[in-house]
């Protein structure tokens, strides 16, 4: 059982690393805040925003959960909910990346 938990933790960490690196790269190259969105001026821009939102979504969700609200404090409920969604999403993203790596490598 320990091997399965370590594998799940590894997959989640790969997903979070890809999401964080992708978010910072997106913000550096396009000089705009990365947000979860699917709009765009053209169909290709919409698809690009959708792909960016899928791969960078876990990191953006973690940032949204830790954002301060009106009283300059973090709401514990939104932080926990965003962490749950982000880590589940990071597992799916990491599974896609690790699966692609294993498929190409084999």
Short mmCIF file of the N, C-alpha and C atoms (twelve columns), coordinates in Angstrom:
data_MODEL
# 
_entry.id   MODEL 
# 
loop_
_atom_site.group_PDB 
_atom_site.id 
_atom_site.type_symbol 
_atom_site.label_atom_id 
_atom_site.label_alt_id 
_atom_site.label_comp_id 
_atom_site.label_asym_id 
_atom_site.label_seq_id 
_atom_site.Cartn_x 
_atom_site.Cartn_y 
_atom_site.Cartn_z 
_atom_site.pdbx_PDB_model_num 
ATOM 1   N N  . UNK A 1   0.809   -1.185 0.000   1 
ATOM 2   C CA . UNK A 1   0.000   0.000  0.000   1 
ATOM 3   C C  . UNK A 1   0.857   1.256  0.000   1 
ATOM 4   N N  . UNK A 2   2.034   1.165  0.566   1 
ATOM 5   C CA . UNK A 2   2.926   2.320  0.599   1 
ATOM 6   C C  . UNK A 2   3.377   2.699  -0.803  1 
ATOM 7   N N  . UNK A 3   3.614   1.702  -1.640  1 
ATOM 8   C CA . UNK A 3   4.035   1.982  -3.015  1 
ATOM 9   C C  . UNK A 3   2.959   2.746  -3.788  1 
ATOM 10  N N  . UNK A 4   1.703   2.360  -3.574  1 
ATOM 11  C CA . UNK A 4   0.606   3.033  -4.272  1 
ATOM 12  C C  . UNK A 4   0.465   4.477  -3.811  1 
ATOM 13  N N  . UNK A 5   0.613   4.721  -2.508  1 
ATOM 14  C CA . UNK A 5   0.529   6.087  -1.992  1 
ATOM 15  C C  . UNK A 5   1.687   6.941  -2.490  1 
ATOM 16  N N  . UNK A 6   2.877   6.364  -2.535  1 
ATOM 17  C CA . UNK A 6   4.024   7.107  -3.057  1 
ATOM 18  C C  . UNK A 6   3.866   7.392  -4.551  1 
ATOM 19  N N  . UNK A 7   3.315   6.448  -5.284  1 
ATOM 20  C CA . UNK A 7   3.070   6.679  -6.708  1 
ATOM 21  C C  . UNK A 7   2.047   7.793  -6.908  1 
ATOM 22  N N  . UNK A 8   0.970   7.788  -6.114  1 
ATOM 23  C CA . UNK A 8   -0.035  8.852  -6.208  1 
ATOM 24  C C  . UNK A 8   0.570   10.203 -5.842  1 
ATOM 25  N N  . UNK A 9   1.408   10.241 -4.801  1 
ATOM 26  C CA . UNK A 9   2.072   11.498 -4.413  1 
ATOM 27  C C  . UNK A 9   3.019   11.971 -5.514  1 
ATOM 28  N N  . UNK A 10  3.713   11.041 -6.164  1 
ATOM 29  C CA . UNK A 10  4.603   11.398 -7.258  1 
ATOM 30  C C  . UNK A 10  3.816   11.976 -8.441  1 
ATOM 31  N N  . UNK A 11  2.700   11.344 -8.769  1 
ATOM 32  C CA . UNK A 11  1.880   11.820 -9.884  1 
ATOM 33  C C  . UNK A 11  1.313   13.203 -9.582  1 
ATOM 34  N N  . UNK A 12  0.854   13.426 -8.349  1 
ATOM 35  C CA . UNK A 12  0.344   14.742 -7.963  1 
ATOM 36  C C  . UNK A 12  1.451   15.782 -8.022  1 
ATOM 37  N N  . UNK A 13  2.646   15.423 -7.561  1 
ATOM 38  C CA . UNK A 13  3.755   16.389 -7.589  1 
ATOM 39  C C  . UNK A 13  4.166   16.719 -9.021  1 
ATOM 40  N N  . UNK A 14  4.130   15.760 -9.912  1 
ATOM 41  C CA . UNK A 14  4.416   16.039 -11.326 1 
ATOM 42  C C  . UNK A 14  3.368   16.994 -11.887 1 
ATOM 43  N N  . UNK A 15  2.101   16.751 -11.566 1 
ATOM 44  C CA . UNK A 15  1.026   17.626 -12.028 1 
ATOM 45  C C  . UNK A 15  1.167   19.043 -11.502 1 
ATOM 46  N N  . UNK A 16  1.521   19.188 -10.221 1 
ATOM 47  C CA . UNK A 16  1.701   20.526 -9.657  1 
ATOM 48  C C  . UNK A 16  2.926   21.226 -10.230 1 
ATOM 49  N N  . UNK A 17  3.995   20.482 -10.473 1 
ATOM 50  C CA . UNK A 17  5.194   21.086 -11.070 1 
ATOM 51  C C  . UNK A 17  4.917   21.582 -12.484 1 
ATOM 52  N N  . UNK A 18  4.220   20.790 -13.263 1 
ATOM 53  C CA . UNK A 18  3.869   21.198 -14.626 1 
ATOM 54  C C  . UNK A 18  2.943   22.409 -14.585 1 
ATOM 55  N N  . UNK A 19  1.978   22.401 -13.657 1 
ATOM 56  C CA . UNK A 19  1.044   23.521 -13.547 1 
ATOM 57  C C  . UNK A 19  1.751   24.803 -13.130 1 
ATOM 58  N N  . UNK A 20  2.636   24.720 -12.145 1 
ATOM 59  C CA . UNK A 20  3.356   25.914 -11.694 1 
ATOM 60  C C  . UNK A 20  4.295   26.457 -12.750 1 
ATOM 61  N N  . UNK A 21  5.049   25.560 -13.372 1 
ATOM 62  C CA . UNK A 21  5.976   26.007 -14.417 1 
ATOM 63  C C  . UNK A 21  5.213   26.567 -15.613 1 
ATOM 64  N N  . UNK A 22  4.130   25.919 -15.987 1 
ATOM 65  C CA . UNK A 22  3.326   26.409 -17.101 1 
ATOM 66  C C  . UNK A 22  2.688   27.764 -16.819 1 
ATOM 67  N N  . UNK A 23  2.217   27.950 -15.593 1 
ATOM 68  C CA . UNK A 23  1.610   29.231 -15.219 1 
ATOM 69  C C  . UNK A 23  2.623   30.357 -15.263 1 
ATOM 70  N N  . UNK A 24  3.788   30.133 -14.668 1 
ATOM 71  C CA . UNK A 24  4.805   31.184 -14.670 1 
ATOM 72  C C  . UNK A 24  5.337   31.450 -16.078 1 
ATOM 73  N N  . UNK A 25  5.479   30.416 -16.896 1 
ATOM 74  C CA . UNK A 25  5.918   30.615 -18.275 1 
ATOM 75  C C  . UNK A 25  4.887   31.407 -19.073 1 
ATOM 76  N N  . UNK A 26  3.602   31.074 -18.878 1 
ATOM 77  C CA . UNK A 26  2.518   31.780 -19.567 1 
ATOM 78  C C  . UNK A 26  2.514   33.256 -19.180 1 
ATOM 79  N N  . UNK A 27  2.629   33.533 -17.896 1 
ATOM 80  C CA . UNK A 27  2.607   34.921 -17.422 1 
ATOM 81  C C  . UNK A 27  3.855   35.681 -17.879 1 
ATOM 82  N N  . UNK A 28  4.972   34.997 -17.981 1 
ATOM 83  C CA . UNK A 28  6.210   35.648 -18.421 1 
ATOM 84  C C  . UNK A 28  6.157   35.983 -19.912 1 
ATOM 85  N N  . UNK A 29  5.699   35.029 -20.722 1 
ATOM 86  C CA . UNK A 29  5.701   35.244 -22.165 1 
ATOM 87  C C  . UNK A 29  4.594   36.193 -22.630 1 
ATOM 88  N N  . UNK A 30  3.388   36.076 -22.092 1 
ATOM 89  C CA . UNK A 30  2.265   36.883 -22.566 1 
ATOM 90  C C  . UNK A 30  2.044   38.136 -21.724 1 
ATOM 91  N N  . UNK A 31  2.741   38.242 -20.628 1 
ATOM 92  C CA . UNK A 31  2.656   39.409 -19.745 1 
ATOM 93  C C  . UNK A 31  1.218   39.728 -19.332 1 
ATOM 94  N N  . UNK A 32  0.480   38.672 -18.985 1 
ATOM 95  C CA . UNK A 32  -0.876  38.837 -18.455 1 
ATOM 96  C C  . UNK A 32  -1.126  37.759 -17.416 1 
ATOM 97  N N  . UNK A 33  -2.037  38.051 -16.530 1 
ATOM 98  C CA . UNK A 33  -2.368  37.128 -15.450 1 
ATOM 99  C C  . UNK A 33  -3.005  35.859 -16.015 1 
ATOM 100 N N  . UNK A 34  -2.553  34.703 -15.553 1 
ATOM 101 C CA . UNK A 34  -3.150  33.432 -15.971 1 
ATOM 102 C C  . UNK A 34  -4.450  33.224 -15.202 1 
ATOM 103 N N  . UNK A 35  -5.518  32.967 -15.920 1 
ATOM 104 C CA . UNK A 35  -6.830  32.761 -15.308 1 
ATOM 105 C C  . UNK A 35  -7.489  31.546 -15.948 1 
ATOM 106 N N  . UNK A 36  -8.446  30.976 -15.233 1 
ATOM 107 C CA . UNK A 36  -9.234  29.885 -15.796 1 
ATOM 108 C C  . UNK A 36  -10.260 30.488 -16.742 1 
ATOM 109 N N  . UNK A 37  -10.071 30.252 -18.025 1 
ATOM 110 C CA . UNK A 37  -10.993 30.825 -19.006 1 
ATOM 111 C C  . UNK A 37  -10.973 30.016 -20.298 1 
ATOM 112 N N  . UNK A 38  -11.984 30.241 -21.099 1 
ATOM 113 C CA . UNK A 38  -12.076 29.561 -22.393 1 
ATOM 114 C C  . UNK A 38  -12.459 30.523 -23.506 1 
ATOM 115 N N  . UNK A 39  -12.404 31.818 -23.233 1 
ATOM 116 C CA . UNK A 39  -12.753 32.800 -24.250 1 
ATOM 117 C C  . UNK A 39  -11.521 33.157 -25.070 1 
ATOM 118 N N  . UNK A 40  -11.739 33.795 -26.193 1 
ATOM 119 C CA . UNK A 40  -10.650 34.232 -27.044 1 
ATOM 120 C C  . UNK A 40  -11.186 34.965 -28.260 1 
ATOM 121 N N  . UNK A 41  -10.295 35.707 -28.907 1 
ATOM 122 C CA . UNK A 41  -10.701 36.470 -30.083 1 
ATOM 123 C C  . UNK A 41  -11.007 35.558 -31.272 1 
ATOM 124 N N  . UNK A 42  -10.271 34.456 -31.368 1 
ATOM 125 C CA . UNK A 42  -10.482 33.499 -32.453 1 
ATOM 126 C C  . UNK A 42  -10.698 32.110 -31.855 1 
ATOM 127 N N  . UNK A 43  -10.989 31.158 -32.713 1 
ATOM 128 C CA . UNK A 43  -11.160 29.778 -32.256 1 
ATOM 129 C C  . UNK A 43  -9.842  29.238 -31.718 1 
ATOM 130 N N  . UNK A 44  -8.737  29.591 -32.369 1 
ATOM 131 C CA . UNK A 44  -7.432  29.111 -31.928 1 
ATOM 132 C C  . UNK A 44  -7.035  29.716 -30.584 1 
ATOM 133 N N  . UNK A 45  -7.368  30.976 -30.365 1 
ATOM 134 C CA . UNK A 45  -7.098  31.612 -29.073 1 
ATOM 135 C C  . UNK A 45  -7.945  30.984 -27.976 1 
ATOM 136 N N  . UNK A 46  -9.182  30.642 -28.299 1 
ATOM 137 C CA . UNK A 46  -10.047 29.970 -27.325 1 
ATOM 138 C C  . UNK A 46  -9.493  28.601 -26.956 1 
ATOM 139 N N  . UNK A 47  -9.038  27.849 -27.957 1 
ATOM 140 C CA . UNK A 47  -8.459  26.528 -27.682 1 
ATOM 141 C C  . UNK A 47  -7.159  26.655 -26.888 1 
ATOM 142 N N  . UNK A 48  -6.362  27.673 -27.176 1 
ATOM 143 C CA . UNK A 48  -5.138  27.906 -26.418 1 
ATOM 144 C C  . UNK A 48  -5.433  28.235 -24.962 1 
ATOM 145 N N  . UNK A 49  -6.447  29.075 -24.731 1 
ATOM 146 C CA . UNK A 49  -6.828  29.391 -23.354 1 
ATOM 147 C C  . UNK A 49  -7.377  28.167 -22.633 1 
ATOM 148 N N  . UNK A 50  -8.088  27.324 -23.345 1 
ATOM 149 C CA . UNK A 50  -8.637  26.111 -22.752 1 
ATOM 150 C C  . UNK A 50  -7.530  25.126 -22.371 1 
ATOM 151 N N  . UNK A 51  -6.542  24.965 -23.245 1 
ATOM 152 C CA . UNK A 51  -5.409  24.082 -22.942 1 
ATOM 153 C C  . UNK A 51  -4.594  24.643 -21.783 1 
ATOM 154 N N  . UNK A 52  -4.364  25.967 -21.786 1 
ATOM 155 C CA . UNK A 52  -3.635  26.600 -20.693 1 
ATOM 156 C C  . UNK A 52  -4.398  26.412 -19.381 1 
ATOM 157 N N  . UNK A 53  -5.710  26.563 -19.409 1 
ATOM 158 C CA . UNK A 53  -6.502  26.398 -18.196 1 
ATOM 159 C C  . UNK A 53  -6.451  24.965 -17.687 1 
ATOM 160 N N  . UNK A 54  -6.395  23.994 -18.598 1 
ATOM 161 C CA . UNK A 54  -6.325  22.597 -18.165 1 
ATOM 162 C C  . UNK A 54  -4.988  22.293 -17.499 1 
ATOM 163 N N  . UNK A 55  -3.887  22.694 -18.118 1 
ATOM 164 C CA . UNK A 55  -2.579  22.348 -17.569 1 
ATOM 165 C C  . UNK A 55  -2.168  23.236 -16.405 1 
ATOM 166 N N  . UNK A 56  -2.576  24.481 -16.395 1 
ATOM 167 C CA . UNK A 56  -2.189  25.410 -15.328 1 
ATOM 168 C C  . UNK A 56  -3.261  25.527 -14.250 1 
ATOM 169 N N  . UNK A 57  -4.373  24.852 -14.423 1 
ATOM 170 C CA . UNK A 57  -5.494  24.961 -13.502 1 
ATOM 171 C C  . UNK A 57  -5.203  24.633 -12.053 1 
ATOM 172 N N  . UNK A 58  -4.464  23.552 -11.737 1 
ATOM 173 C CA . UNK A 58  -4.216  23.259 -10.322 1 
ATOM 174 C C  . UNK A 58  -3.486  24.384 -9.589  1 
ATOM 175 N N  . UNK A 59  -2.510  24.973 -10.225 1 
ATOM 176 C CA . UNK A 59  -1.756  26.058 -9.592  1 
ATOM 177 C C  . UNK A 59  -2.634  27.300 -9.437  1 
ATOM 178 N N  . UNK A 60  -3.445  27.589 -10.428 1 
ATOM 179 C CA . UNK A 60  -4.348  28.736 -10.358 1 
ATOM 180 C C  . UNK A 60  -5.387  28.519 -9.264  1 
ATOM 181 N N  . UNK A 61  -5.899  27.291 -9.126  1 
ATOM 182 C CA . UNK A 61  -6.861  26.991 -8.064  1 
ATOM 183 C C  . UNK A 61  -6.242  27.173 -6.685  1 
ATOM 184 N N  . UNK A 62  -4.997  26.761 -6.504  1 
ATOM 185 C CA . UNK A 62  -4.340  26.963 -5.210  1 
ATOM 186 C C  . UNK A 62  -4.171  28.446 -4.912  1 
ATOM 187 N N  . UNK A 63  -3.819  29.228 -5.919  1 
ATOM 188 C CA . UNK A 63  -3.692  30.674 -5.718  1 
ATOM 189 C C  . UNK A 63  -5.037  31.298 -5.382  1 
ATOM 190 N N  . UNK A 64  -6.102  30.854 -6.034  1 
ATOM 191 C CA . UNK A 64  -7.432  31.400 -5.753  1 
ATOM 192 C C  . UNK A 64  -7.875  31.067 -4.334  1 
ATOM 193 N N  . UNK A 65  -7.539  29.886 -3.841  1 
ATOM 194 C CA . UNK A 65  -7.929  29.496 -2.490  1 
ATOM 195 C C  . UNK A 65  -7.216  30.280 -1.417  1 
ATOM 196 N N  . UNK A 66  -5.981  30.688 -1.687  1 
ATOM 197 C CA . UNK A 66  -5.215  31.434 -0.691  1 
ATOM 198 C C  . UNK A 66  -5.396  32.939 -0.814  1 
ATOM 199 N N  . UNK A 67  -6.232  33.397 -1.745  1 
ATOM 200 C CA . UNK A 67  -6.449  34.838 -1.883  1 
ATOM 201 C C  . UNK A 67  -7.225  35.357 -0.674  1 
ATOM 202 N N  . UNK A 68  -6.868  36.545 -0.257  1 
ATOM 203 C CA . UNK A 68  -7.501  37.138 0.915   1 
ATOM 204 C C  . UNK A 68  -8.818  37.786 0.529   1 
ATOM 205 N N  . UNK A 69  -9.758  37.689 1.420   1 
ATOM 206 C CA . UNK A 69  -11.064 38.281 1.171   1 
ATOM 207 C C  . UNK A 69  -11.184 39.584 1.959   1 
ATOM 208 N N  . UNK A 70  -12.364 40.115 2.096   1 
ATOM 209 C CA . UNK A 70  -12.624 41.435 2.654   1 
ATOM 210 C C  . UNK A 70  -11.869 41.779 3.930   1 
ATOM 211 N N  . UNK A 71  -11.831 40.906 4.914   1 
ATOM 212 C CA . UNK A 71  -11.213 41.219 6.197   1 
ATOM 213 C C  . UNK A 71  -9.728  40.943 6.253   1 
ATOM 214 N N  . UNK A 72  -9.060  40.846 5.133   1 
ATOM 215 C CA . UNK A 72  -7.615  40.583 5.049   1 
ATOM 216 C C  . UNK A 72  -7.240  39.268 5.716   1 
ATOM 217 N N  . UNK A 73  -8.126  38.286 5.651   1 
ATOM 218 C CA . UNK A 73  -7.816  36.959 6.174   1 
ATOM 219 C C  . UNK A 73  -8.251  35.923 5.145   1 
ATOM 220 N N  . UNK A 74  -7.652  34.772 5.242   1 
ATOM 221 C CA . UNK A 74  -7.960  33.695 4.316   1 
ATOM 222 C C  . UNK A 74  -9.137  32.895 4.870   1 
ATOM 223 N N  . UNK A 75  -10.130 32.658 4.049   1 
ATOM 224 C CA . UNK A 75  -11.268 31.855 4.448   1 
ATOM 225 C C  . UNK A 75  -10.849 30.386 4.405   1 
ATOM 226 N N  . UNK A 76  -10.941 29.704 5.547   1 
ATOM 227 C CA . UNK A 76  -10.461 28.326 5.644   1 
ATOM 228 C C  . UNK A 76  -11.269 27.383 4.754   1 
ATOM 229 N N  . UNK A 77  -12.549 27.605 4.635   1 
ATOM 230 C CA . UNK A 77  -13.378 26.740 3.788   1 
ATOM 231 C C  . UNK A 77  -12.987 26.803 2.329   1 
ATOM 232 N N  . UNK A 78  -12.782 28.015 1.819   1 
ATOM 233 C CA . UNK A 78  -12.399 28.135 0.412   1 
ATOM 234 C C  . UNK A 78  -10.985 27.629 0.178   1 
ATOM 235 N N  . UNK A 79  -10.101 27.784 1.165   1 
ATOM 236 C CA . UNK A 79  -8.735  27.272 1.012   1 
ATOM 237 C C  . UNK A 79  -8.730  25.748 0.951   1 
ATOM 238 N N  . UNK A 80  -9.503  25.111 1.819   1 
ATOM 239 C CA . UNK A 80  -9.548  23.648 1.815   1 
ATOM 240 C C  . UNK A 80  -10.231 23.101 0.566   1 
ATOM 241 N N  . UNK A 81  -11.312 23.749 0.149   1 
ATOM 242 C CA . UNK A 81  -12.013 23.300 -1.051  1 
ATOM 243 C C  . UNK A 81  -11.148 23.470 -2.301  1 
ATOM 244 N N  . UNK A 82  -10.460 24.595 -2.400  1 
ATOM 245 C CA . UNK A 82  -9.599  24.801 -3.569  1 
ATOM 246 C C  . UNK A 82  -8.411  23.845 -3.550  1 
ATOM 247 N N  . UNK A 83  -7.893  23.521 -2.364  1 
ATOM 248 C CA . UNK A 83  -6.789  22.557 -2.278  1 
ATOM 249 C C  . UNK A 83  -7.256  21.164 -2.702  1 
ATOM 250 N N  . UNK A 84  -8.457  20.778 -2.287  1 
ATOM 251 C CA . UNK A 84  -8.993  19.476 -2.675  1 
ATOM 252 C C  . UNK A 84  -9.169  19.390 -4.186  1 
ATOM 253 N N  . UNK A 85  -9.748  20.423 -4.770  1 
ATOM 254 C CA . UNK A 85  -9.941  20.443 -6.219  1 
ATOM 255 C C  . UNK A 85  -8.596  20.491 -6.938  1 
ATOM 256 N N  . UNK A 86  -7.672  21.308 -6.443  1 
ATOM 257 C CA . UNK A 86  -6.370  21.461 -7.106  1 
ATOM 258 C C  . UNK A 86  -5.565  20.170 -7.078  1 
ATOM 259 N N  . UNK A 87  -5.550  19.478 -5.942  1 
ATOM 260 C CA . UNK A 87  -4.768  18.243 -5.883  1 
ATOM 261 C C  . UNK A 87  -5.402  17.131 -6.710  1 
ATOM 262 N N  . UNK A 88  -6.726  17.074 -6.756  1 
ATOM 263 C CA . UNK A 88  -7.384  16.111 -7.636  1 
ATOM 264 C C  . UNK A 88  -7.119  16.411 -9.098  1 
ATOM 265 N N  . UNK A 89  -7.166  17.681 -9.447  1 
ATOM 266 C CA . UNK A 89  -6.883  18.123 -10.811 1 
ATOM 267 C C  . UNK A 89  -5.425  17.874 -11.159 1 
ATOM 268 N N  . UNK A 90  -4.529  18.112 -10.187 1 
ATOM 269 C CA . UNK A 90  -3.100  17.862 -10.415 1 
ATOM 270 C C  . UNK A 90  -2.837  16.379 -10.627 1 
ATOM 271 N N  . UNK A 91  -3.620  15.521 -9.966  1 
ATOM 272 C CA . UNK A 91  -3.459  14.089 -10.192 1 
ATOM 273 C C  . UNK A 91  -3.799  13.737 -11.637 1 
ATOM 274 N N  . UNK A 92  -4.886  14.293 -12.162 1 
ATOM 275 C CA . UNK A 92  -5.256  14.017 -13.555 1 
ATOM 276 C C  . UNK A 92  -4.220  14.566 -14.532 1 
ATOM 277 N N  . UNK A 93  -3.759  15.782 -14.282 1 
ATOM 278 C CA . UNK A 93  -2.733  16.373 -15.152 1 
ATOM 279 C C  . UNK A 93  -1.438  15.583 -15.073 1 
ATOM 280 N N  . UNK A 94  -1.028  15.229 -13.867 1 
ATOM 281 C CA . UNK A 94  0.191   14.443 -13.693 1 
ATOM 282 C C  . UNK A 94  0.072   13.061 -14.311 1 
ATOM 283 N N  . UNK A 95  -1.102  12.457 -14.200 1 
ATOM 284 C CA . UNK A 95  -1.313  11.148 -14.808 1 
ATOM 285 C C  . UNK A 95  -1.182  11.229 -16.319 1 
ATOM 286 N N  . UNK A 96  -1.689  12.307 -16.907 1 
ATOM 287 C CA . UNK A 96  -1.563  12.509 -18.350 1 
ATOM 288 C C  . UNK A 96  -0.089  12.677 -18.741 1 
ATOM 289 N N  . UNK A 97  0.645   13.480 -18.004 1 
ATOM 290 C CA . UNK A 97  2.058   13.727 -18.317 1 
ATOM 291 C C  . UNK A 97  2.901   12.474 -18.105 1 
ATOM 292 N N  . UNK A 98  2.729   11.797 -16.970 1 
ATOM 293 C CA . UNK A 98  3.507   10.582 -16.695 1 
ATOM 294 C C  . UNK A 98  3.136   9.479  -17.684 1 
ATOM 295 N N  . UNK A 99  1.851   9.348  -17.993 1 
ATOM 296 C CA . UNK A 99  1.425   8.348  -18.981 1 
ATOM 297 C C  . UNK A 99  2.001   8.622  -20.351 1 
ATOM 298 N N  . UNK A 100 2.038   9.886  -20.748 1 
ATOM 299 C CA . UNK A 100 2.639   10.261 -22.031 1 
ATOM 300 C C  . UNK A 100 4.139   9.963  -22.040 1 
ATOM 301 N N  . UNK A 101 4.795   10.247 -20.898 1 
ATOM 302 C CA . UNK A 101 6.227   9.958  -20.790 1 
ATOM 303 C C  . UNK A 101 6.501   8.449  -20.898 1 
ATOM 304 N N  . UNK A 102 5.713   7.654  -20.199 1 
ATOM 305 C CA . UNK A 102 5.908   6.204  -20.245 1 
ATOM 306 C C  . UNK A 102 5.598   5.660  -21.633 1 
ATOM 307 N N  . UNK A 103 4.579   6.189  -22.288 1 
ATOM 308 C CA . UNK A 103 4.217   5.725  -23.632 1 
ATOM 309 C C  . UNK A 103 5.302   6.048  -24.639 1 
ATOM 310 N N  . UNK A 104 5.894   7.232  -24.534 1 
ATOM 311 C CA . UNK A 104 6.945   7.626  -25.474 1 
ATOM 312 C C  . UNK A 104 8.236   6.873  -25.163 1 
ATOM 313 N N  . UNK A 105 8.499   6.682  -23.887 1 
ATOM 314 C CA . UNK A 105 9.753   6.054  -23.465 1 
ATOM 315 C C  . UNK A 105 9.787   4.552  -23.750 1 
ATOM 316 N N  . UNK A 106 8.631   3.902  -23.764 1 
ATOM 317 C CA . UNK A 106 8.606   2.429  -23.949 1 
ATOM 318 C C  . UNK A 106 8.757   2.039  -25.396 1 
# 
